[in-house]
mmCIF file of C-alpha atoms and ligand atoms in Angstrom:
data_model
loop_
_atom_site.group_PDB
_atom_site.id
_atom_site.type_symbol
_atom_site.label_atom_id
_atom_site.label_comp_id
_atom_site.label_asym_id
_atom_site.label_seq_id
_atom_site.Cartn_x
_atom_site.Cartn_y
_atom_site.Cartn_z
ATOM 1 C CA UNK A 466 105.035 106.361 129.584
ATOM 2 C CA UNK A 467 104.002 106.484 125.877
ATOM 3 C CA UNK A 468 103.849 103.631 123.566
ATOM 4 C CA UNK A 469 104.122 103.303 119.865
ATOM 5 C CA UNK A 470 102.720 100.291 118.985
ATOM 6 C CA UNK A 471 103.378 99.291 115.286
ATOM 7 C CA UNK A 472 101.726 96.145 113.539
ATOM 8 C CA UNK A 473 102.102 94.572 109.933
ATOM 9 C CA UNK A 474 102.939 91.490 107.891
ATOM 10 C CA UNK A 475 106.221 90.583 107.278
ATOM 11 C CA UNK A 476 109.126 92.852 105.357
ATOM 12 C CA UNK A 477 106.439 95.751 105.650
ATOM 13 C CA UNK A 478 109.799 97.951 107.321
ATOM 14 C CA UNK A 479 108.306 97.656 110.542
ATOM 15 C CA UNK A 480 111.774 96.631 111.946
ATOM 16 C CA UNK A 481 113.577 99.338 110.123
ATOM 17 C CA UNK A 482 111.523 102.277 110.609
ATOM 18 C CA UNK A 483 110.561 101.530 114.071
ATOM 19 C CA UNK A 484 114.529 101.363 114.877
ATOM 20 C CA UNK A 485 114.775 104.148 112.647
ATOM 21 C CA UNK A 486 111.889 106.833 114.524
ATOM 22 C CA UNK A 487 113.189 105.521 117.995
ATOM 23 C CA UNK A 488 116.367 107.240 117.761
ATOM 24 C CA UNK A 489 114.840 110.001 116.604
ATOM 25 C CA UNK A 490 112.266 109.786 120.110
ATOM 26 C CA UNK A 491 115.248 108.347 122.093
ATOM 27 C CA UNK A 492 112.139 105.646 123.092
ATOM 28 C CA UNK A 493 113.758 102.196 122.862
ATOM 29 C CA UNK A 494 112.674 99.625 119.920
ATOM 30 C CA UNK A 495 111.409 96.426 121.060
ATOM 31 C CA UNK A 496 111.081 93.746 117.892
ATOM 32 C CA UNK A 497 108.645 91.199 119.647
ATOM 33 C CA UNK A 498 108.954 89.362 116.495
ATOM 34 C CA UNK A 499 112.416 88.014 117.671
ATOM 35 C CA UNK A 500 111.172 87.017 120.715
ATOM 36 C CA UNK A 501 108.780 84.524 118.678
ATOM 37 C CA UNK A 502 111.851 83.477 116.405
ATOM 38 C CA UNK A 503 113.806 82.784 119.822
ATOM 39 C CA UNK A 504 111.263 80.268 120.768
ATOM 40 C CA UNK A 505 110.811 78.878 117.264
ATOM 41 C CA UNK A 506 114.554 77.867 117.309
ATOM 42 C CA UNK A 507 114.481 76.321 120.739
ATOM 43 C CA UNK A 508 112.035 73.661 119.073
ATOM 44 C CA UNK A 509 114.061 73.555 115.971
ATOM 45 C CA UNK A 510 117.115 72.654 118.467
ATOM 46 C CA UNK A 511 114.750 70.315 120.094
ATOM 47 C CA UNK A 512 114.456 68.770 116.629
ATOM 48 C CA UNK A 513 110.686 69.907 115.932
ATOM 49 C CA UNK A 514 109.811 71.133 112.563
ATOM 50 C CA UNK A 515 106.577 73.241 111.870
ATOM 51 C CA UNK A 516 104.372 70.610 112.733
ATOM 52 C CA UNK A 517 105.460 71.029 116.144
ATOM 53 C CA UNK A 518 104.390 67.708 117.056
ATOM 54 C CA UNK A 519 105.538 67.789 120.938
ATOM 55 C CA UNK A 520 104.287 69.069 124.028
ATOM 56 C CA UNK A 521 104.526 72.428 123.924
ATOM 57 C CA UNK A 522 104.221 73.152 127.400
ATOM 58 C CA UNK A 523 106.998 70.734 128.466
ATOM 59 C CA UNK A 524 109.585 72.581 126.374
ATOM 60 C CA UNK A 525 108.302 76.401 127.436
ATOM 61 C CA UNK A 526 109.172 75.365 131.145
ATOM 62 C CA UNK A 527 112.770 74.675 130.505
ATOM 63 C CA UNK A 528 113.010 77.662 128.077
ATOM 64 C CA UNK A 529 114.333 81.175 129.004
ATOM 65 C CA UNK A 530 113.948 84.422 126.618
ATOM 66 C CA UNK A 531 115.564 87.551 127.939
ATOM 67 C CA UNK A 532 115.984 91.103 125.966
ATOM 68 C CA UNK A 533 119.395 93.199 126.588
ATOM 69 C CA UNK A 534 120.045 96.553 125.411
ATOM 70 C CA UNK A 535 123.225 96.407 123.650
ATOM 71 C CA UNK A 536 124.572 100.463 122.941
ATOM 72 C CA UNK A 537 120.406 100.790 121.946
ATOM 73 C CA UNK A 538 120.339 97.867 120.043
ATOM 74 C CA UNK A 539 118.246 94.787 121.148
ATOM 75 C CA UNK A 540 120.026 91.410 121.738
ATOM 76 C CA UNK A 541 118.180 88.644 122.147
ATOM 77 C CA UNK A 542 118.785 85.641 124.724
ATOM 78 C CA UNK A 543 117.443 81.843 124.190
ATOM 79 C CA UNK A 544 119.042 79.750 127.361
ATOM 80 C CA UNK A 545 121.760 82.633 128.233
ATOM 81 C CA UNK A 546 123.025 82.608 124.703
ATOM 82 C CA UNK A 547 123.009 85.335 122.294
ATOM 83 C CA UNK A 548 120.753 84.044 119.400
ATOM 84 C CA UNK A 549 120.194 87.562 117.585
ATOM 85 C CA UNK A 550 121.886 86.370 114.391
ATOM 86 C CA UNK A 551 120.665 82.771 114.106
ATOM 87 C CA UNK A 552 117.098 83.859 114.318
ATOM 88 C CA UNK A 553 117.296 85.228 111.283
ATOM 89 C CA UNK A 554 117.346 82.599 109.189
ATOM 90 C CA UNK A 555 114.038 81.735 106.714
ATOM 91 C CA UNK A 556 113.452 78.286 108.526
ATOM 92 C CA UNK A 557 113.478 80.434 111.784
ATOM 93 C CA UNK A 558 111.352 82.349 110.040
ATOM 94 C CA UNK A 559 108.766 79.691 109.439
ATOM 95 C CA UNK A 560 109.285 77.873 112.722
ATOM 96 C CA UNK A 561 108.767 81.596 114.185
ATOM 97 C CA UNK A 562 105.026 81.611 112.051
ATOM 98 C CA UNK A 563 103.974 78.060 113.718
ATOM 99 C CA UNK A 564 104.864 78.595 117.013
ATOM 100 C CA UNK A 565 103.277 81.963 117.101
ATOM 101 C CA UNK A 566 99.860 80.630 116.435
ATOM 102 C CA UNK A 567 100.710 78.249 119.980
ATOM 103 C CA UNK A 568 98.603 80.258 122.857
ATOM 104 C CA UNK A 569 100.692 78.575 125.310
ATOM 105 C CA UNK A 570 103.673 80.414 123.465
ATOM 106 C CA UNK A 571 101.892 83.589 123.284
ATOM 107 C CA UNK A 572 101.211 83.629 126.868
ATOM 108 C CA UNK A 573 104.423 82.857 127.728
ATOM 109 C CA UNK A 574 105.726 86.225 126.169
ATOM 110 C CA UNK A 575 103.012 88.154 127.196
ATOM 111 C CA UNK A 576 104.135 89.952 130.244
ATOM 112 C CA UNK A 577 107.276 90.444 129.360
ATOM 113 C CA UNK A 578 106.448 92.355 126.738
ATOM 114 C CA UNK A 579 103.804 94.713 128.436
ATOM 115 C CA UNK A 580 106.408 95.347 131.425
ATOM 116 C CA UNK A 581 108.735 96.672 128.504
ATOM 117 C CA UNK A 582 106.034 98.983 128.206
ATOM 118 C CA UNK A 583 105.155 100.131 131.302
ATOM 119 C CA UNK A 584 109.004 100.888 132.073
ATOM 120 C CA UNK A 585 109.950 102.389 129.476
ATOM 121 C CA UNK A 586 108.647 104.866 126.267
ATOM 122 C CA UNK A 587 109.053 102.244 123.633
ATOM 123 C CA UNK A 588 108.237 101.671 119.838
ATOM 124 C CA UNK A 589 106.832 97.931 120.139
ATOM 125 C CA UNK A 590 106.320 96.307 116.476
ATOM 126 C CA UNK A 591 104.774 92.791 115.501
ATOM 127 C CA UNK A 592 101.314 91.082 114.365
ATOM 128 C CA UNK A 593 99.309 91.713 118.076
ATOM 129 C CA UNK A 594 100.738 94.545 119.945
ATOM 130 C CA UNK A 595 98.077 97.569 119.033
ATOM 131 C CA UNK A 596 95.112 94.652 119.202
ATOM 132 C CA UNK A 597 96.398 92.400 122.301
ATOM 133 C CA UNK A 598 99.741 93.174 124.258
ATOM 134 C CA UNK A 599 99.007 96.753 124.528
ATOM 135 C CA UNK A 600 95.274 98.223 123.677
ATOM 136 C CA UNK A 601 95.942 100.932 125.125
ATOM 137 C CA UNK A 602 99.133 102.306 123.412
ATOM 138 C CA UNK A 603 98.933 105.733 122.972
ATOM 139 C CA UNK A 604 99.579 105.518 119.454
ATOM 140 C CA UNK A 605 98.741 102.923 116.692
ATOM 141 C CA UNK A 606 100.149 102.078 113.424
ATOM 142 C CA UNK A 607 99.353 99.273 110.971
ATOM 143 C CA UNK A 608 102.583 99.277 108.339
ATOM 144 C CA UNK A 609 101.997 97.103 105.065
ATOM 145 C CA UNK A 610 102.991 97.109 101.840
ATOM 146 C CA UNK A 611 102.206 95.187 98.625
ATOM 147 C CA UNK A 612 103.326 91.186 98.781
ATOM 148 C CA UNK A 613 105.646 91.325 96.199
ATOM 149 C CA UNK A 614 107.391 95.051 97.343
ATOM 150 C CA UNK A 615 108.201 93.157 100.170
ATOM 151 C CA UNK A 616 109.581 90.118 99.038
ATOM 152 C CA UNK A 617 111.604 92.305 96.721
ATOM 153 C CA UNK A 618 113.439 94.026 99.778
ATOM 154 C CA UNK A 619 113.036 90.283 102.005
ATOM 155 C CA UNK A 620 115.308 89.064 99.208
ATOM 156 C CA UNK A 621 117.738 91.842 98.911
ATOM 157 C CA UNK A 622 118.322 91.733 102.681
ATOM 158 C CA UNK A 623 118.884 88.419 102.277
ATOM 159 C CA UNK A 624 121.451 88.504 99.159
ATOM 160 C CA UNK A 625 123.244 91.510 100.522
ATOM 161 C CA UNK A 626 124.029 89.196 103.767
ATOM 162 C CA UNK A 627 125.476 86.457 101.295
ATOM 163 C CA UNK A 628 122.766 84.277 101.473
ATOM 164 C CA UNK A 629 121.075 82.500 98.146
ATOM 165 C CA UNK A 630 117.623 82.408 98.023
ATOM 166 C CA UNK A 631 115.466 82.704 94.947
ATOM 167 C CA UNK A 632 113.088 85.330 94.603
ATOM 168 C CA UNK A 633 109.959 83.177 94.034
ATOM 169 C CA UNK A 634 110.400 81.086 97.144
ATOM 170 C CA UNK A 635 111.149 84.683 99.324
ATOM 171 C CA UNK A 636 107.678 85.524 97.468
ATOM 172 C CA UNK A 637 106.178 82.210 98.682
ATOM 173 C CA UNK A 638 107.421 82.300 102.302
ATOM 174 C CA UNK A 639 105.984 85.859 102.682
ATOM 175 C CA UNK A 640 102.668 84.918 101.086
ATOM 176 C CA UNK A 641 102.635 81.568 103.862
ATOM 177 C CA UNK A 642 103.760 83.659 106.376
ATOM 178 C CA UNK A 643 100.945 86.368 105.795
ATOM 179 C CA UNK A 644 98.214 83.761 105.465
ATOM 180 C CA UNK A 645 99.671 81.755 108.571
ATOM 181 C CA UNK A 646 99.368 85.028 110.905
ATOM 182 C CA UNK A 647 96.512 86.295 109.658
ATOM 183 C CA UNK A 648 94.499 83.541 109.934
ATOM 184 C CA UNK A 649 95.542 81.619 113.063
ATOM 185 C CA UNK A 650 92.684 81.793 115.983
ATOM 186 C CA UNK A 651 94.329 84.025 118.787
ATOM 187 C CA UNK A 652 95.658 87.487 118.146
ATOM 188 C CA UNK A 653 95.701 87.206 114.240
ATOM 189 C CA UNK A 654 97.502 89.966 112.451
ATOM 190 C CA UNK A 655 94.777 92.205 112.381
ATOM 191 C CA UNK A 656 94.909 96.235 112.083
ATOM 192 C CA UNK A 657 93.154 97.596 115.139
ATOM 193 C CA UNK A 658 90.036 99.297 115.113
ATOM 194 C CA UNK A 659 92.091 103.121 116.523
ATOM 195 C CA UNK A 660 95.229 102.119 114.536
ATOM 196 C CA UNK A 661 96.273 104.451 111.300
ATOM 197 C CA UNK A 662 96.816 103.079 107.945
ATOM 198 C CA UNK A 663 100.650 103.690 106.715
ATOM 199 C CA UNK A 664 101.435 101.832 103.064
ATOM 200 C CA UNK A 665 105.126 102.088 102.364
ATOM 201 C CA UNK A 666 105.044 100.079 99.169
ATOM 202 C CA UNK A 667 105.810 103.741 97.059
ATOM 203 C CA UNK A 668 108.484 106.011 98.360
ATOM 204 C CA UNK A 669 112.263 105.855 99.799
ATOM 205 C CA UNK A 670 112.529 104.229 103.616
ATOM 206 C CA UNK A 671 113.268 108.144 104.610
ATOM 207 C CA UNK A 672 109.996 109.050 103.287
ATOM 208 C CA UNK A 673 108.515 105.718 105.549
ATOM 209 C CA UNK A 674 110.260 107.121 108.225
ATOM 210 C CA UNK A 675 108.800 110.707 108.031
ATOM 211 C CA UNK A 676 105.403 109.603 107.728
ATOM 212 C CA UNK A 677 105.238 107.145 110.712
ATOM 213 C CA UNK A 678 106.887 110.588 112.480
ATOM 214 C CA UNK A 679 104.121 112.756 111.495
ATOM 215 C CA UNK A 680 101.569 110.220 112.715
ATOM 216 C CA UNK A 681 103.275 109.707 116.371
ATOM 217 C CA UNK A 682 103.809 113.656 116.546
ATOM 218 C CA UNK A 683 100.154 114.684 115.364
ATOM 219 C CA UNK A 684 98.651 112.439 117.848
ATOM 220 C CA UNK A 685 101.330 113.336 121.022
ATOM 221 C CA UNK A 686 99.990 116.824 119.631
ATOM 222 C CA UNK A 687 96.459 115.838 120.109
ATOM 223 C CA UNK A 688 96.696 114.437 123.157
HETATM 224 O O1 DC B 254 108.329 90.226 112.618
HETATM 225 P P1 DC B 254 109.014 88.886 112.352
HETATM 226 O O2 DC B 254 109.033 88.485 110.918
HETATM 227 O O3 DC B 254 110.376 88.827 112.958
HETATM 228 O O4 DC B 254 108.105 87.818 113.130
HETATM 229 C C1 DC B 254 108.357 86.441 113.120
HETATM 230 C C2 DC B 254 107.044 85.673 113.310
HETATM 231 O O5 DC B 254 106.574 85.871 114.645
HETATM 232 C C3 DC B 254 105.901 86.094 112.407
HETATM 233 O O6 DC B 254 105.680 85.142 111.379
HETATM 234 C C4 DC B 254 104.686 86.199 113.263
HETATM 235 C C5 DC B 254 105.178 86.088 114.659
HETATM 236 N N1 DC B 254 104.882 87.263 115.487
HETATM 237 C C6 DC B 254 103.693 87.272 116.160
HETATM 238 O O7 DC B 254 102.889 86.356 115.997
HETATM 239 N N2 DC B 254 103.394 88.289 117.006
HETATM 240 C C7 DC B 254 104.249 89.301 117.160
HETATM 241 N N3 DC B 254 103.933 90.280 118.009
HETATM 242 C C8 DC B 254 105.467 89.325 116.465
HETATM 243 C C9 DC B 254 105.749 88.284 115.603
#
């Protein structure tokens, strides 16, 4: 099986391009970042904010994340329901940040995203997947671009879907978001040591999406 795995901070394109370059591949795209956002809004359910003052454990063992296919799209499930849309939110985002640095909710995902891997030819993106879930992937990719570039798009996503945010706080969330997963103490966003370098901040998404190409077809070549 091959696997693409593709890491970066937030509104990098990860999620875009990945989709994007798996349909080229026909691999399937799996966005491990919503299966961190699933969990975040089970404890925002639960009533928790980012402090997650609770016990952590307790709530994992009555809590069920599952990953459907959906005409190649991923939908994802939080207790049988389809929470793809609600996850999406910027307070998901932020409860997604704090219970991400959890171990116990990092193990808890852990083989269920390597099995992805092992069944299938997949493009896996998020913060830990070239350094953690899969060190052996047979290609790596760190995506980033500048702060602000990506706030710029975070907050056009977000206005194009009818939402009001101001640009600043977009700005701020990413900034919190970037410190929050690169700093926490297991699996920090960290580019591995074999992954390649891609910065998207210059250039059209089509021009992202031929350059992450080149590097998964140069190295297939090379292997
Ligand atoms: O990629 P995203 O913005 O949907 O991710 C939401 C949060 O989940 C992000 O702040 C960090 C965390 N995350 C992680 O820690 N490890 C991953 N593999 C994917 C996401």
């Amino acid at each position: 099986m091959i696997s693409v795995a593709i890491d970066g901070p937030a509104g990098a394109g990860k999620s875009t391009i990945a989709k994007a370059v798996s349909k080229k591949l026909g691999y399937i795209y799996v966005d491990t970042g919503a299966l961190y956002r699933a969990v975040g809004l089970k404890f925002a359910n639960a009533g928790f904010d980012t402090e997650l003052n609770c016990n952590i454990e307790n709530i994992l063992s009555d809590t069920n994340v599952t990953i459907k296919f959906v005409n190649g799209e991923q939908r994802v499930f939080l207790d049988g329901k389809d929470v793809s849309d609600l996850i999406r939110t910027p307070n998901a985002s932020m409860m997604a940040s704090a219970v991400s640095a959890k171990p116990p909710v990092r193990a808890f995902l852990l083989d269920m995203q390597r099995k992805l891997a092992m069944d299938n030819n997949v493009i896996m993106d998020g913060r830990d997947i070239g350094t953690v879930v899969l060190p052996n992937a047979t290609v790596k990719i760190f995506l980033t671009a500048s702060a602000n570039e990506r706030a710029r798009r975070r907050y056009k996503e977000l206005t194009e879907r009818g939402e009001k945010v101001d640009f600043n706080e977009v700005l701020k969330d990413i900034e919190t978001r970037d410190y929050n997963d690169s700093h926490r103490d297991i699996a920090p966003l960290k580019q591995a040591d074999d992954a390649i370098f891609a910065d998207t901040t210059e250039g059209s998404f089509e021009d992202s999406v031929n350059l992450v190409l080149d590097i998964i077809n140069k190295r297939l070549e090379n292997k």
